[in-house]
CSV table of C-alpha atoms in Angstrom, one decimal:
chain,number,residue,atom,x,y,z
A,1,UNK,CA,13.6,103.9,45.6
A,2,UNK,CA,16.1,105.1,48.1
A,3,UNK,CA,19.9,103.4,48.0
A,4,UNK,CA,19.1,101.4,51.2
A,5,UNK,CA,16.0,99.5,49.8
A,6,UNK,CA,18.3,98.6,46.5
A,7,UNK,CA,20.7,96.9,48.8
A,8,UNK,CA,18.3,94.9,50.9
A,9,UNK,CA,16.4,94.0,47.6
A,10,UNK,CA,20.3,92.5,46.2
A,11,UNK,CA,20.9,91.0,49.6
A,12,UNK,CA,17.3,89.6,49.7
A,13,UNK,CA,18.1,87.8,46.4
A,14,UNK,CA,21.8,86.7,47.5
A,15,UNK,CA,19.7,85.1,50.6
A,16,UNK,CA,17.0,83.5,48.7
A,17,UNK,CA,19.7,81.0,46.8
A,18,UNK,CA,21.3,80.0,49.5
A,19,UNK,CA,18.4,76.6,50.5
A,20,UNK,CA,18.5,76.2,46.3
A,21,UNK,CA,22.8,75.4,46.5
A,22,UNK,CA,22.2,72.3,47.9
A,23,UNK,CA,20.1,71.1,44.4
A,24,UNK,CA,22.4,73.4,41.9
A,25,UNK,CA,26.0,72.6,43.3
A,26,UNK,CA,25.5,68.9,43.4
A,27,UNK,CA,24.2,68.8,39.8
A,28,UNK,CA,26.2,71.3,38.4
A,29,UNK,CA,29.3,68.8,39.6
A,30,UNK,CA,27.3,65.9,38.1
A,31,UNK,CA,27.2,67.6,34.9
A,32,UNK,CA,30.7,68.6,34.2
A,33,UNK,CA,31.5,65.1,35.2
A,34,UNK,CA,28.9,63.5,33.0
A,35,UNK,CA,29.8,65.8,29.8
A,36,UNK,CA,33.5,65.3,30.0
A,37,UNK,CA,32.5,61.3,30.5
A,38,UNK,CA,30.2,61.6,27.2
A,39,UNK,CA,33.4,62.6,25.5
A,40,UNK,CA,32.9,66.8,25.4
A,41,UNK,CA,36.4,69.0,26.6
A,42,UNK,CA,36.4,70.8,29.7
A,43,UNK,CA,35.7,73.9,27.6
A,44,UNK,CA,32.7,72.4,25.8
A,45,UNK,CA,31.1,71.6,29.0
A,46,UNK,CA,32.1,75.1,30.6
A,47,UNK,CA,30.6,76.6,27.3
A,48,UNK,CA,27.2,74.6,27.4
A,49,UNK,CA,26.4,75.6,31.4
A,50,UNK,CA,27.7,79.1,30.8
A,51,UNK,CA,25.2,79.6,27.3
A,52,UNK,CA,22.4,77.8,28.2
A,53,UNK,CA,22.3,77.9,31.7
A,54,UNK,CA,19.1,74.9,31.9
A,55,UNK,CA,20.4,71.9,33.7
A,56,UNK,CA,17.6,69.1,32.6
A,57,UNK,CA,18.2,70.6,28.8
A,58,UNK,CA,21.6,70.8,28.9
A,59,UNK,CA,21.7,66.8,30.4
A,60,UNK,CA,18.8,66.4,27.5
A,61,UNK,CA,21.6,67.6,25.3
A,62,UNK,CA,24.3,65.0,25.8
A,63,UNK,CA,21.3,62.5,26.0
A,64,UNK,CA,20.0,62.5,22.5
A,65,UNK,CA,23.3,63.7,20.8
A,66,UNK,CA,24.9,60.8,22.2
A,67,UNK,CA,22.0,58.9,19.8
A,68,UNK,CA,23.7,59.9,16.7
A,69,UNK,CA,20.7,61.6,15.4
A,70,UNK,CA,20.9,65.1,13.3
A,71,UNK,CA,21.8,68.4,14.7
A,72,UNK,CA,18.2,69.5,14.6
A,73,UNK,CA,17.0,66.8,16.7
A,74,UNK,CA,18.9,67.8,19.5
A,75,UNK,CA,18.1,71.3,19.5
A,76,UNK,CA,14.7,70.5,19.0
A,77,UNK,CA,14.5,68.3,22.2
A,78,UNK,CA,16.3,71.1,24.3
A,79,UNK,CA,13.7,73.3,23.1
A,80,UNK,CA,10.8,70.7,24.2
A,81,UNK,CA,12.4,70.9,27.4
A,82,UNK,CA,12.9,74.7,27.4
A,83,UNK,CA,9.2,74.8,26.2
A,84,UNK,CA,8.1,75.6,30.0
A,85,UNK,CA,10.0,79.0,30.4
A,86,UNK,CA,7.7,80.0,27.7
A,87,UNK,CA,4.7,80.3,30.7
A,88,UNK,CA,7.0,81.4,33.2
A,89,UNK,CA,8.5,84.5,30.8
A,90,UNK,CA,4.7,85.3,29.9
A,91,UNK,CA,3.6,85.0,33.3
A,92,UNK,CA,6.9,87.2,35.1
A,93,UNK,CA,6.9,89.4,32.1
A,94,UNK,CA,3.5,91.1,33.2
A,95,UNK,CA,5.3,92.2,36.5
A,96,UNK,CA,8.3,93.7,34.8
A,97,UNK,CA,7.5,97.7,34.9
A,98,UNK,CA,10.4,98.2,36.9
A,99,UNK,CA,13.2,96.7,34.1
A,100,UNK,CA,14.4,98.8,31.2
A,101,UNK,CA,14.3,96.7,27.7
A,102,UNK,CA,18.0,95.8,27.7
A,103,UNK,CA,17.6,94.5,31.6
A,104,UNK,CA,14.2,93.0,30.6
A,105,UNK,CA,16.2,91.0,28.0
A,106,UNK,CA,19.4,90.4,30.1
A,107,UNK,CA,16.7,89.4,32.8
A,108,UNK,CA,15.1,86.9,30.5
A,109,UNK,CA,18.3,85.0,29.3
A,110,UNK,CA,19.0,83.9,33.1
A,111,UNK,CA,15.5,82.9,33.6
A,112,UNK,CA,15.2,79.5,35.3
A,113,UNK,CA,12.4,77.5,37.5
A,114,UNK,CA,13.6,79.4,40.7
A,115,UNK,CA,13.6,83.0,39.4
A,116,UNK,CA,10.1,82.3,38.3
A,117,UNK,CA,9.0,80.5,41.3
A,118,UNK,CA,10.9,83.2,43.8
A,119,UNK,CA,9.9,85.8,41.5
A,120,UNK,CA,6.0,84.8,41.8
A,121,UNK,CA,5.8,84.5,45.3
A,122,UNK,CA,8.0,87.7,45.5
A,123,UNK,CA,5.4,90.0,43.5
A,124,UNK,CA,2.3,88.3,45.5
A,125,UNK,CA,3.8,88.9,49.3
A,126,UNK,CA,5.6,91.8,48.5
A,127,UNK,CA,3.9,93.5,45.4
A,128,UNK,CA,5.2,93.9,42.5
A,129,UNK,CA,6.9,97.4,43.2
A,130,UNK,CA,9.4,95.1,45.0
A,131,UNK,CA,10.1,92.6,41.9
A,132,UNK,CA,13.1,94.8,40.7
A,133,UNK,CA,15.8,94.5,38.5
A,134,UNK,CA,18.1,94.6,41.7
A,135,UNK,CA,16.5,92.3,43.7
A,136,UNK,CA,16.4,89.9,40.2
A,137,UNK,CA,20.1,90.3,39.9
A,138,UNK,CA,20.7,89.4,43.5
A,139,UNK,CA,19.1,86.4,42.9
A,140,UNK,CA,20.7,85.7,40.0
A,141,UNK,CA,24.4,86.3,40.6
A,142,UNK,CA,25.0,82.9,43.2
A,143,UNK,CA,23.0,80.8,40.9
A,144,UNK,CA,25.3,81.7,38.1
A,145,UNK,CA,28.5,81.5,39.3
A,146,UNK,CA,28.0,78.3,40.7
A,147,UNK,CA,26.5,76.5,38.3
A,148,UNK,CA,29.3,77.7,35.7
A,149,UNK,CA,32.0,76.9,38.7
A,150,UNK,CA,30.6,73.8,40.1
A,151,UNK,CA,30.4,72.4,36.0
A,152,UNK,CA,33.9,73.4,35.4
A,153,UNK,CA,35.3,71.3,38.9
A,154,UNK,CA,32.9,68.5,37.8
A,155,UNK,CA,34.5,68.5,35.0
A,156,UNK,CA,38.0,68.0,35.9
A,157,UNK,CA,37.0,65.8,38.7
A,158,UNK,CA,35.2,63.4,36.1
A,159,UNK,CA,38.1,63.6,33.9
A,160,UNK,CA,39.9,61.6,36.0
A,161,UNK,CA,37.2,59.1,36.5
A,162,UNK,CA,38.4,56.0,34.4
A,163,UNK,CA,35.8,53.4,35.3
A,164,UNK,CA,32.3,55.3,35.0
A,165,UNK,CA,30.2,52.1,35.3
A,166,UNK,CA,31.4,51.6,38.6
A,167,UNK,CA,30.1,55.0,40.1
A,168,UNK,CA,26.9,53.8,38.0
A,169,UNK,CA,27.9,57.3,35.5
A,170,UNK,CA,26.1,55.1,32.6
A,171,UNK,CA,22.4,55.4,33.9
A,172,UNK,CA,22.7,58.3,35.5
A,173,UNK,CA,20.6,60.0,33.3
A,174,UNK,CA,17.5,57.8,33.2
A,175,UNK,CA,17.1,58.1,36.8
A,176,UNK,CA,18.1,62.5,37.1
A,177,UNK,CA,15.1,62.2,34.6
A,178,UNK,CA,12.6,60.1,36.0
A,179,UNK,CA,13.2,62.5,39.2
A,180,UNK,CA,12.3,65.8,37.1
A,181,UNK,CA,9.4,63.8,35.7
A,182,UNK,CA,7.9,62.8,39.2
A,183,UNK,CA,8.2,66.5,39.9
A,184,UNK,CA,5.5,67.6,37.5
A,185,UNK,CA,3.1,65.2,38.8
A,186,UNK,CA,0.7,67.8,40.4
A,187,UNK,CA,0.4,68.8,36.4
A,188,UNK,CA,-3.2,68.5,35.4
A,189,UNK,CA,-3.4,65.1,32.8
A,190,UNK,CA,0.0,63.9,34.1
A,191,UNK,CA,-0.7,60.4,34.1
A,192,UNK,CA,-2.5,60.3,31.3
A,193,UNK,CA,0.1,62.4,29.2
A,194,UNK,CA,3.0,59.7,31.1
A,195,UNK,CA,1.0,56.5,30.1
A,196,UNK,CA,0.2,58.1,26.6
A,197,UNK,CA,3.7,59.3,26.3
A,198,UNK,CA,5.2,56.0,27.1
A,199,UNK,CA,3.6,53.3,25.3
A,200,UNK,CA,4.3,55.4,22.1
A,201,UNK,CA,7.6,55.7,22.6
A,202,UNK,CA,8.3,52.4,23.6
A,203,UNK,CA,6.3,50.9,20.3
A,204,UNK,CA,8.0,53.4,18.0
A,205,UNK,CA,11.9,52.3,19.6
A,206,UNK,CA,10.5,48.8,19.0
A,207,UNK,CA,9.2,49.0,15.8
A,208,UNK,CA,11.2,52.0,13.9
A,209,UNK,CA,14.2,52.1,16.1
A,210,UNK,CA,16.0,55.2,17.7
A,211,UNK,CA,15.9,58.4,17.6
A,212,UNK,CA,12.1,58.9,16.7
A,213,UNK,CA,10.9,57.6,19.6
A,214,UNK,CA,11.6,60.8,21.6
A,215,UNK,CA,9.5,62.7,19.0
A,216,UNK,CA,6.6,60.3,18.3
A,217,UNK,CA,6.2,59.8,22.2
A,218,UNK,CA,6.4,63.4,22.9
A,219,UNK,CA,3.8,64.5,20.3
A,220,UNK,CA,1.7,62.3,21.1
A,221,UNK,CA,1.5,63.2,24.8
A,222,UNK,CA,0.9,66.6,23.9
A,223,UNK,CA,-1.7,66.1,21.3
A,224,UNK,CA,-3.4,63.5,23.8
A,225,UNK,CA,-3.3,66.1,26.3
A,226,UNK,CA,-5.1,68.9,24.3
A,227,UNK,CA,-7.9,66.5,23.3
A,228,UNK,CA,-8.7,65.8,26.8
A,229,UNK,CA,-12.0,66.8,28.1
A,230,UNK,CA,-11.5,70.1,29.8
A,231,UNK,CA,-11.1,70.7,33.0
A,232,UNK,CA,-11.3,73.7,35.7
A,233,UNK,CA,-7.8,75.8,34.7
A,234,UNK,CA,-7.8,77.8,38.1
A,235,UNK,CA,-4.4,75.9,38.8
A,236,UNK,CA,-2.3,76.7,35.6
A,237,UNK,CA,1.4,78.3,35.4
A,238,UNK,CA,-0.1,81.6,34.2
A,239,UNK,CA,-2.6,82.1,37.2
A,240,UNK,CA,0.0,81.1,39.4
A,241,UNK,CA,0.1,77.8,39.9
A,242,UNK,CA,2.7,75.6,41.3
A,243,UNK,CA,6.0,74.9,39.8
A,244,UNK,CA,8.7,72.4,40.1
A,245,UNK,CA,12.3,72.3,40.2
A,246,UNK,CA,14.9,71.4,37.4
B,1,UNK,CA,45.0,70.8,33.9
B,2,UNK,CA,42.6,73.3,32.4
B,3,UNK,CA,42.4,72.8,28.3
B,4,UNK,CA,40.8,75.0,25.9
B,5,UNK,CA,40.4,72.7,23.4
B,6,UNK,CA,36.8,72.4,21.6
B,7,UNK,CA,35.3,71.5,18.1
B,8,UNK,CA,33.7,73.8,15.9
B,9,UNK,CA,30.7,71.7,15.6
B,10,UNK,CA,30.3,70.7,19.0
B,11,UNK,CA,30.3,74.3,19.9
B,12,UNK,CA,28.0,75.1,17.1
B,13,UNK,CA,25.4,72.8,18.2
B,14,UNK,CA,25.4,74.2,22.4
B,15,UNK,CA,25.0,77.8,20.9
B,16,UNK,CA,22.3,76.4,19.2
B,17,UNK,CA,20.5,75.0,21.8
B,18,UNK,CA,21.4,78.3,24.3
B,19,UNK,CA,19.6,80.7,21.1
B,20,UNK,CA,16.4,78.0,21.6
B,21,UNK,CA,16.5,78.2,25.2
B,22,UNK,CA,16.8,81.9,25.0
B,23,UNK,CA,13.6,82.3,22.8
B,24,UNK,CA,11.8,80.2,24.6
B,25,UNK,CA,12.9,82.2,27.8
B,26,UNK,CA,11.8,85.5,26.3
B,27,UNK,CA,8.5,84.0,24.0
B,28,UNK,CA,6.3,83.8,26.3
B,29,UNK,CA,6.8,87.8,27.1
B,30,UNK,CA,6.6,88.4,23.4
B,31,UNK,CA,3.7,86.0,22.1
B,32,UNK,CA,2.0,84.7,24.8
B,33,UNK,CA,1.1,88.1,26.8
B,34,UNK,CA,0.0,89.7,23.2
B,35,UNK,CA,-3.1,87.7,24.0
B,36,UNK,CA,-5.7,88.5,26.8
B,37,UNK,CA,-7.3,85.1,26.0
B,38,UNK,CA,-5.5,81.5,25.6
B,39,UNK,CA,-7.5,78.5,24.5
B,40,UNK,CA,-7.8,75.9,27.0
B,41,UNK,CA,-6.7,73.5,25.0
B,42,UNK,CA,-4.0,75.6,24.0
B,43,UNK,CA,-2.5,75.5,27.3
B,44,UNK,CA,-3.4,71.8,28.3
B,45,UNK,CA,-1.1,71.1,25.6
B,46,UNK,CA,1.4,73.5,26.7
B,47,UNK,CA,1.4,72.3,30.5
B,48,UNK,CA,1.6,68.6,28.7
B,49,UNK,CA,5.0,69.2,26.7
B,50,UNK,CA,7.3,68.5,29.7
B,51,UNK,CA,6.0,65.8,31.3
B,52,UNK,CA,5.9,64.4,27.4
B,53,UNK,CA,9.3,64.8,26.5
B,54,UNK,CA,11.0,63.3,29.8
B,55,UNK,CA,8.5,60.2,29.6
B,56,UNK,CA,9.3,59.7,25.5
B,57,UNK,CA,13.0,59.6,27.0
B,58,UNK,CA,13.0,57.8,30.1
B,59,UNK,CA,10.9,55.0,29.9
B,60,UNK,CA,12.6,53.0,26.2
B,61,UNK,CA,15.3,52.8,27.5
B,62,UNK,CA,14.2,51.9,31.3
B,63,UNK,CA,12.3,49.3,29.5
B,64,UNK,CA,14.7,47.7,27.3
B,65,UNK,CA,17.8,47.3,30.3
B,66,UNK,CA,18.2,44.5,32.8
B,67,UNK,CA,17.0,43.6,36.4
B,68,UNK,CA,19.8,46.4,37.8
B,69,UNK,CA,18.3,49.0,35.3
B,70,UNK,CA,15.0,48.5,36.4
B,71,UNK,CA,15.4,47.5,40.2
B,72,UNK,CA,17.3,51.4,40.3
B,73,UNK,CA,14.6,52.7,37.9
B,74,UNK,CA,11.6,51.7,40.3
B,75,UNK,CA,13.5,53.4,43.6
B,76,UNK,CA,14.1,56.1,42.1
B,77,UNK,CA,10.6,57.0,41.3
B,78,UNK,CA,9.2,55.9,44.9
B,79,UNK,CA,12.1,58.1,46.2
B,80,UNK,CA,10.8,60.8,43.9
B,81,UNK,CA,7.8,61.1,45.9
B,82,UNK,CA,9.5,61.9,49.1
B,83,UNK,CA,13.3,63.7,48.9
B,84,UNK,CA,14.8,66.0,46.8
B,85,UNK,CA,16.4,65.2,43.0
B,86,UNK,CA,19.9,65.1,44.3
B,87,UNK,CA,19.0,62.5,47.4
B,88,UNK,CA,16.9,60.4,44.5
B,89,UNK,CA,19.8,60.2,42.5
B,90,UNK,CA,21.9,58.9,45.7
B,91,UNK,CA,19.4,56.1,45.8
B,92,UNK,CA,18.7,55.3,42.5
B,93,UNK,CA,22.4,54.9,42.3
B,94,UNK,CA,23.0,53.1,45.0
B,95,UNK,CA,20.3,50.0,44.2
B,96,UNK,CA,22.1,50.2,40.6
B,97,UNK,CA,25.0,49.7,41.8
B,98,UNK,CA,24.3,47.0,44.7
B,99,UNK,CA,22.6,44.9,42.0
B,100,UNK,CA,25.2,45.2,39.7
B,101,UNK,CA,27.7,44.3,42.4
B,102,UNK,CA,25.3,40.9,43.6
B,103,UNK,CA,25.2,39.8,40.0
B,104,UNK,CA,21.2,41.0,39.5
């Protein structure tokens, strides 16, 4: 590939973020203030956008650790969550010819919902001799650095906040994850899974108390959802399907 | 203004859940693709786990709050429909906050 193409494939990336700021810088501020008002440092919170780099997981995170459940149970709902990117990596990973095994790697840990919807529509307008490790890092860059930047002003913003209740900072997460949840209602058995989902979670809260609700519920779904009479699969993630923004 | 403090467990735990968001960001490339063939059911509970999760931890607590709670709760999903997460947060928000304020 000649020096000119590499550019326009970096700038082509840099362009492509620029309609997704108006989703990542608001929550990336919402998140620094949220952390540092769920009682994490201004580093911690840094540290958690900057390592995991997954905004409904890293929100999932201060969620169910603020439950006082163990360790595990955390990670194991940020990996529920994450659980997604496991479609998107095997469904990007077939295009990836063009990425040496350290960039395919270093590719992977930035992976989000917009490199894998971009990237999808990418390899099936332009062909996948144009999905290319420079294009990916063009694309990559912006969403980076401003979801690590916009955390870390958050996060000194919201540390000034004294009276959270009255910007509603309390049950703000409920509602930033209802709105994810509407998003994947073009899912096949979504409101099956969603009714399934959450009359068991709401029985087990009632009946054996926090945190197993999360885990009952959520196994449940899944489980429900497998047992399901099947249907015509020509819309999954790994034929292309549609996504749906965190 | 800018502190570098941080506990050891705290930072223990978010490397923890970055290594689980990393395999699950590189697993599907390494376990998934191995296989030409996927049972359907396989992946209908796959497609399910999202949707599964957010549900087990949205709607207890949604449930168990008051009139504000739930009043923000309900525009927030209609809102969901239309506009985009951040404008859905501005909404769901703002009813919270202007039942709370009219003593819902």
């Amino acid at each position: 590939m000649t020096k000119t193409a590499k550019t326009s494939d970096f700038w082509e990336g840099i362009r492509e973020t620029l309609p997704l700021m108006g989703a990542v810088i608001p929550f990336s501020l919402v998140f620094g203030a949220t952390a540092v008002q769920a009682g994490y440092t201004i580093f911690e919170t840094i540290f958690a956008s900057a390592t995991i780099f997954a905004g409904a997981s890293q929100f999932v995170f201060i969620e169910v650790n603020g439950l006082q459940v163990p360790g595990w149970s955390v990670i194991l709902s940020v990996f529920a969550v994450n659980f997604r990117h496991i479609l998107y990596s095997a469904s990007l990973g077939r295009y990836m010819q063009k990425f040496s095994p350290p960039k395919k790697l270093l590719a992977f840990f930035f992976m989000t919902d917009f490199h894998w919807a971009n990237g999808e529509t990418r390899i099936h307008t332009k062909g996948a001799e144009r999905f290319t490790p420079t294009w990916y890092a063009g694309f990559t860059v912006p969403l980076y650095v401003m979801w690590v930047a916009g955390t870390a002003v958050g996060a000194v913003t919201g540390q000034m906040i004294t009276n959270p209740e009255a910007f509603g900072f309390d049950f703000l997460l409920p509602i930033y994850f209802l709105t994810i949840l509407i998003g994947f209602r073009r899912r096949p058995n979504f409101l099956f899974v969603v009714c399934v989902s959450g009359t068991v979670s709401y029985l087990a809260l009632v009946i054996l108390g926090e945190p197993w609700h999360i885990s009952l519920g959520a196994i449940t779904g899944v489980l429900a959802a497998a047992l399901l009479p099947l249907k015509d699969r020509s819309d999954s993630v790994l034929t292309h399907g549609q996504g749906e923004d965190v | 203004m800018f502190e570098l403090a941080a506990r050891a467990d705290v930072l223990w735990l978010l490397t923890a859940a970055a290594f689980v968001t990393f395999l699950t960001r590189i697993g599907g490339d390494l376990i998934l693709s191995r296989f030409n063939y996927i049972h359907p059911r396989v992946e209908a509970a796959l497609e399910a786990v999202p949707a599964a999760v957010l549900t087990a931890i949205v709607v207890p607590p949604a449930l168990s709050a008051g009139p504000p709670e739930i009043m923000a709760i309900i525009a927030a999903g209609f809102a969901a429909l239309r506009f985009s997460a951040f404008t859905v947060l501005v909404i769901g928000i703002g009813v919270l906050l202007a039942a709370r304020n009219l003593g819902l």
